[in-house]
Amino acid sequence: MEGKKRKIGSSIIFSHGDSDGICSASIAKNAFYHSDVYFTSPVNLLDKLNSMSEGYDNIIICDIAVDERTHEALFEKINELCEVSNVYYIDHHPIPYSTWGGEWFYHDENVCTSEIAYQTFEAMLGRDIRRVSIYGAIGDYADNTSRIKEWCRDWDKRALYFQAGTLVQATIFVGRDHNIKRKIVDNLSKDILPSEIPKLLNYAKKASLLEEELRLYVKKNVISMSLVSYVINAKGYMSKSAIYAASYGKTPIGVSAEYRDKKDVYDLSLRSRNGIDINIITRKASKFAGGTGGGHPMAAGARIPSNMLEKFLTQLNKLAERYDSFNGVN
């Protein structure tokens, strides 16, 4: 097998469940092929680490933003784990805490996590697995970096986009079915084309048809404020709902909110398209509404108590109105 000898031992991977998370987890699994894979979120990562049933030689965390509420306890937990395990925390989300991190933290806000994952484990990887990094970059709108551009020269770019598009649409279609996502990771870790992974093309086709129905639903039901447009319970792909909300609401910011009955909260996806840093104002509005949130300058997520959704949206709109591109929120 191409690539240098890998570290063999018990390994566990925690990753985000979107296409960049799946690709970065696949790269990690290529390096540590005896790995258990779990998908989680910023608000649940600490609980996952605390509930691990056994010690692992290697603990790899991919594409999971640092949660504002638990960041201190998470920092302590990771340093505790470092005493008995090799820990790799690989991420590209903005970090609002200047002292957060350590030798175990592999972080760059300017590239996708899949690109960082390849760099981190390059000595244990074959050259062709770079292709999986490219899928992750395309899926995360991060394919314009110098390294990804260089790697793309080794393949037909049109074919890369077809494979990445298949992966993105299929990943969205399977939603929270983590068993299917683990199978995708297992296949990608072996450098199997997304189009050749069983059922993925069919999932991608179904996703595209559902997306068209979703677009029409958002067009009919979007609600607009001065700078924020939102749709509630679109029952579809939240990130795409947020994009269409901004488009049809004719505002710089789009929000999609889905009610979660078991926890009595709304999960939100947010998109910005005119330079307003959605990460900054989402963090502030979430804290105001008793929730948690954050992400990237152009894309973010949040979880808000159900009875605070209206206050969150109103505060988000106010913060957007006060946003200054040089000084943030004034």
XYZ file of C-alpha atoms in Angstrom:
330
model
C 0.000 0.000 0.000
C 1.309 3.435 -0.935
C 2.332 5.648 1.990
C 4.525 5.208 5.012
C 3.890 2.748 7.813
C 0.968 3.774 9.999
C 0.574 3.840 13.737
C -1.360 0.716 14.669
C -3.492 0.650 17.783
C -6.969 1.405 18.983
C -8.191 4.690 17.567
C -11.412 6.683 17.702
C -12.561 9.447 15.378
C -15.147 12.084 16.272
C -16.279 14.167 13.336
C -18.879 16.542 12.006
C -21.402 14.856 9.709
C -21.231 17.152 6.678
C -19.146 16.447 3.571
C -15.992 18.118 4.937
C -16.375 16.223 8.206
C -16.887 12.945 6.389
C -13.877 13.543 4.135
C -11.593 14.542 7.003
C -12.738 11.490 8.994
C -12.016 9.327 5.929
C -8.497 10.721 5.678
C -7.946 10.057 9.380
C -9.278 6.516 8.972
C -6.903 5.952 6.062
C -4.068 6.833 8.437
C -5.506 4.960 11.440
C -7.405 2.164 9.751
C -8.359 0.418 13.034
C -10.659 3.294 14.005
C -14.112 3.574 15.486
C -15.991 6.491 13.899
C -18.626 8.630 15.600
C -20.396 11.756 14.420
C -21.150 14.531 16.852
C -21.532 18.305 17.222
C -19.878 21.111 19.189
C -22.511 20.985 21.939
C -22.144 17.206 22.365
C -18.402 16.672 21.910
C -17.488 16.995 25.588
C -20.138 14.453 26.575
C -18.824 12.052 23.923
C -15.285 12.351 25.252
C -16.443 11.871 28.832
C -18.457 8.782 27.947
C -15.742 6.886 26.066
C -15.885 3.344 27.432
C -12.233 2.474 26.920
C -8.842 3.995 26.477
C -7.663 4.687 22.938
C -4.131 5.057 21.654
C -5.266 7.752 19.216
C -8.163 10.204 19.502
C -8.911 12.234 16.374
C -11.446 15.084 16.351
C -12.345 16.517 12.946
C -14.279 19.600 11.857
C -15.997 20.281 15.192
C -16.104 23.920 16.305
C -15.266 24.809 19.883
C -18.492 25.325 21.821
C -18.604 28.583 23.750
C -20.343 27.091 26.774
C -18.074 24.094 27.246
C -14.734 25.356 25.928
C -13.021 25.488 29.337
C -14.102 21.984 30.352
C -13.266 20.690 26.857
C -9.783 22.195 27.077
C -9.205 20.467 30.427
C -10.582 17.165 29.139
C -8.341 17.124 26.076
C -5.244 17.875 28.131
C -6.252 15.062 30.474
C -6.628 12.683 27.523
C -3.212 13.719 26.211
C -1.634 12.062 29.240
C -2.630 8.604 27.950
C -3.474 9.098 24.236
C -2.275 10.816 21.100
C -4.882 13.530 20.531
C -5.385 15.307 17.206
C -7.962 18.098 17.178
C -8.247 19.168 13.529
C -10.499 22.096 12.715
C -10.942 25.288 10.712
C -13.674 27.157 12.614
C -12.846 30.556 14.136
C -11.611 30.323 17.728
C -12.698 33.255 19.941
C -10.277 32.297 22.720
C -6.658 33.261 22.118
C -5.312 30.831 24.742
C -7.307 27.824 23.509
C -5.268 25.029 21.990
C -1.967 23.222 22.313
C 0.355 20.897 20.426
C -2.671 18.685 19.813
C -4.576 21.458 17.995
C -4.226 21.574 14.190
C -6.081 24.679 13.107
C -6.331 26.982 10.098
C -9.364 29.165 9.395
C -8.350 29.697 5.785
C -8.754 26.117 4.546
C -11.180 23.236 5.020
C -10.627 20.557 7.658
C -10.022 17.920 4.980
C -7.001 19.839 3.737
C -5.634 20.178 7.287
C -6.252 16.470 7.913
C -4.157 15.498 4.895
C -1.355 17.835 5.993
C -1.489 16.470 9.538
C -1.216 12.802 8.550
C 0.651 13.191 5.252
C 3.540 10.967 6.342
C 1.082 8.084 6.825
C -0.964 8.656 3.673
C -0.726 7.777 0.032
C -0.684 10.586 -2.503
C -3.997 9.609 -4.125
C -5.983 10.170 -0.928
C -5.534 13.876 -1.640
C -8.539 13.443 -3.875
C -10.717 12.984 -0.780
C -9.361 16.295 0.539
C -10.486 17.912 -2.698
C -14.021 16.516 -2.275
C -14.127 18.015 1.208
C -12.836 21.350 -0.048
C -15.426 21.557 -2.823
C -18.206 20.628 -0.410
C -17.092 23.341 2.028
C -16.590 26.100 -0.597
C -12.865 25.993 0.186
C -11.450 24.765 -3.123
C -9.715 28.027 -3.988
C -6.656 27.550 -1.775
C -3.243 27.270 -3.401
C -2.760 23.686 -2.214
C -6.149 22.435 -3.419
C -5.603 24.162 -6.766
C -2.247 22.416 -7.104
C -3.701 19.021 -6.190
C -6.573 19.468 -8.654
C -4.064 19.516 -11.523
C -3.547 15.781 -11.041
C -7.155 14.978 -11.997
C -9.846 16.101 -14.395
C -11.517 18.909 -12.452
C -14.911 18.182 -14.025
C -14.795 14.618 -12.717
C -13.771 15.856 -9.270
C -16.786 18.150 -9.126
C -19.098 15.351 -10.202
C -17.779 13.084 -7.453
C -17.859 15.853 -4.836
C -21.394 16.838 -5.852
C -22.534 13.229 -5.562
C -21.037 13.043 -2.073
C -22.506 16.368 -0.917
C -26.042 15.612 -2.107
C -25.993 12.044 -0.773
C -24.634 13.170 2.591
C -27.425 15.695 2.955
C -30.022 13.099 1.955
C -28.993 10.533 4.584
C -29.159 13.212 7.271
C -28.572 11.823 10.750
C -28.228 8.200 9.674
C -24.778 7.738 11.141
C -24.542 4.087 10.146
C -24.722 5.035 6.474
C -22.212 7.814 7.030
C -19.803 5.361 8.643
C -20.058 3.181 5.537
C -19.298 6.216 3.401
C -16.241 6.989 5.539
C -15.057 3.403 5.287
C -15.323 3.462 1.489
C -13.740 6.894 1.065
C -10.879 5.887 3.363
C -10.069 3.227 0.748
C -10.195 5.883 -2.005
C -13.345 4.445 -3.562
C -15.123 6.943 -5.807
C -18.343 8.363 -4.311
C -20.210 7.347 -7.468
C -19.104 3.745 -6.851
C -20.203 3.607 -3.217
C -23.426 1.547 -3.072
C -26.629 3.639 -3.248
C -24.843 7.024 -3.171
C -25.837 8.046 -6.695
C -29.438 7.155 -5.936
C -29.315 9.164 -2.704
C -27.847 12.127 -4.578
C -30.602 12.031 -7.195
C -33.322 11.897 -4.528
C -31.661 14.784 -2.700
C -31.728 16.930 -5.822
C -35.445 16.313 -6.332
C -36.196 17.121 -2.685
C -34.090 20.250 -2.916
C -36.255 21.524 -5.751
C -39.381 20.975 -3.650
C -37.659 22.727 -0.760
C -36.760 25.722 -2.914
C -40.391 26.212 -3.859
C -41.505 25.842 -0.228
C -39.048 28.498 0.947
C -40.078 30.798 -1.886
C -43.676 30.630 -0.630
C -43.062 30.724 3.140
C -40.010 32.910 3.733
C -40.401 35.779 6.212
C -38.238 38.878 5.810
C -36.903 41.446 8.241
C -34.632 44.330 7.253
C -31.449 42.257 6.880
C -32.525 38.756 7.892
C -34.928 36.388 6.159
C -35.966 33.113 7.733
C -38.029 30.001 7.215
C -39.280 27.707 9.964
C -39.677 23.931 9.716
C -39.011 23.687 6.015
C -38.508 19.947 6.601
C -35.570 19.763 4.293
C -31.905 20.567 4.079
C -31.260 23.355 6.529
C -28.167 24.839 4.909
C -29.894 24.997 1.535
C -33.061 26.396 3.158
C -30.971 29.215 4.627
C -29.457 29.998 1.223
C -32.884 30.112 -0.425
C -34.298 32.173 2.454
C -31.712 34.881 1.808
C -32.332 34.666 -1.927
C -36.120 34.848 -1.923
C -36.246 37.151 1.097
C -33.851 39.482 -0.722
C -31.683 40.013 2.358
C -27.967 39.528 3.116
C -28.674 36.845 5.743
C -30.778 33.700 5.509
C -31.859 31.485 8.402
C -33.487 28.065 8.477
C -34.938 26.890 11.812
C -36.047 23.327 12.612
C -37.873 22.423 15.834
C -36.501 19.479 17.837
C -39.317 18.118 19.969
C -37.221 15.923 22.272
C -35.090 18.830 23.484
C -37.633 21.623 22.937
C -35.118 23.652 20.944
C -34.684 25.019 17.453
C -31.621 24.048 15.468
C -30.645 26.724 12.992
C -28.509 27.056 9.901
C -27.443 30.575 8.898
C -25.839 31.957 5.760
C -24.410 35.401 4.999
C -23.740 36.676 1.515
C -22.596 40.306 1.720
C -19.672 40.419 4.131
C -21.503 40.448 7.462
C -19.605 38.014 9.686
C -22.388 35.612 10.600
C -20.150 33.827 13.109
C -19.741 36.960 15.236
C -23.374 38.005 15.304
C -24.668 34.438 15.706
C -22.508 33.948 18.802
C -23.776 37.201 20.303
C -27.437 36.602 19.437
C -27.285 33.003 20.670
C -25.874 34.047 24.021
C -28.567 36.750 24.306
C -31.253 34.108 23.682
C -29.832 31.541 26.099
C -28.546 29.257 23.367
C -25.279 28.471 21.672
C -24.005 29.094 18.167
C -21.175 30.042 15.848
C -19.290 28.844 12.811
C -17.649 30.624 9.899
C -17.919 34.216 8.646
C -20.297 33.129 5.866
C -21.961 30.075 7.445
C -22.972 29.278 11.002
C -25.269 27.149 13.112
C -27.091 27.602 16.404
C -29.303 25.851 18.939
C -31.872 28.069 20.648
C -34.544 27.319 23.307
C -37.880 27.154 21.494
C -39.442 30.016 23.452
C -36.505 32.303 22.555
C -36.493 31.893 18.778
C -38.272 35.175 18.052
C -35.943 37.083 20.388
C -32.949 35.443 18.735
C -34.060 36.425 15.239
C -34.868 39.996 16.324
C -31.489 40.336 18.033
C -29.700 38.836 15.038
C -31.313 41.404 12.775
C -30.374 44.255 15.144
C -26.769 43.077 15.282
C -26.667 42.852 11.489
C -27.915 46.439 11.245
C -25.142 47.553 13.594
C -22.427 45.516 11.904
C -19.340 47.371 10.675
C -17.031 45.431 8.356
C -13.958 46.968 10.005
C -14.971 46.831 13.654
C -17.561 44.057 13.804
C -20.684 44.904 15.778
C -20.594 48.488 17.068
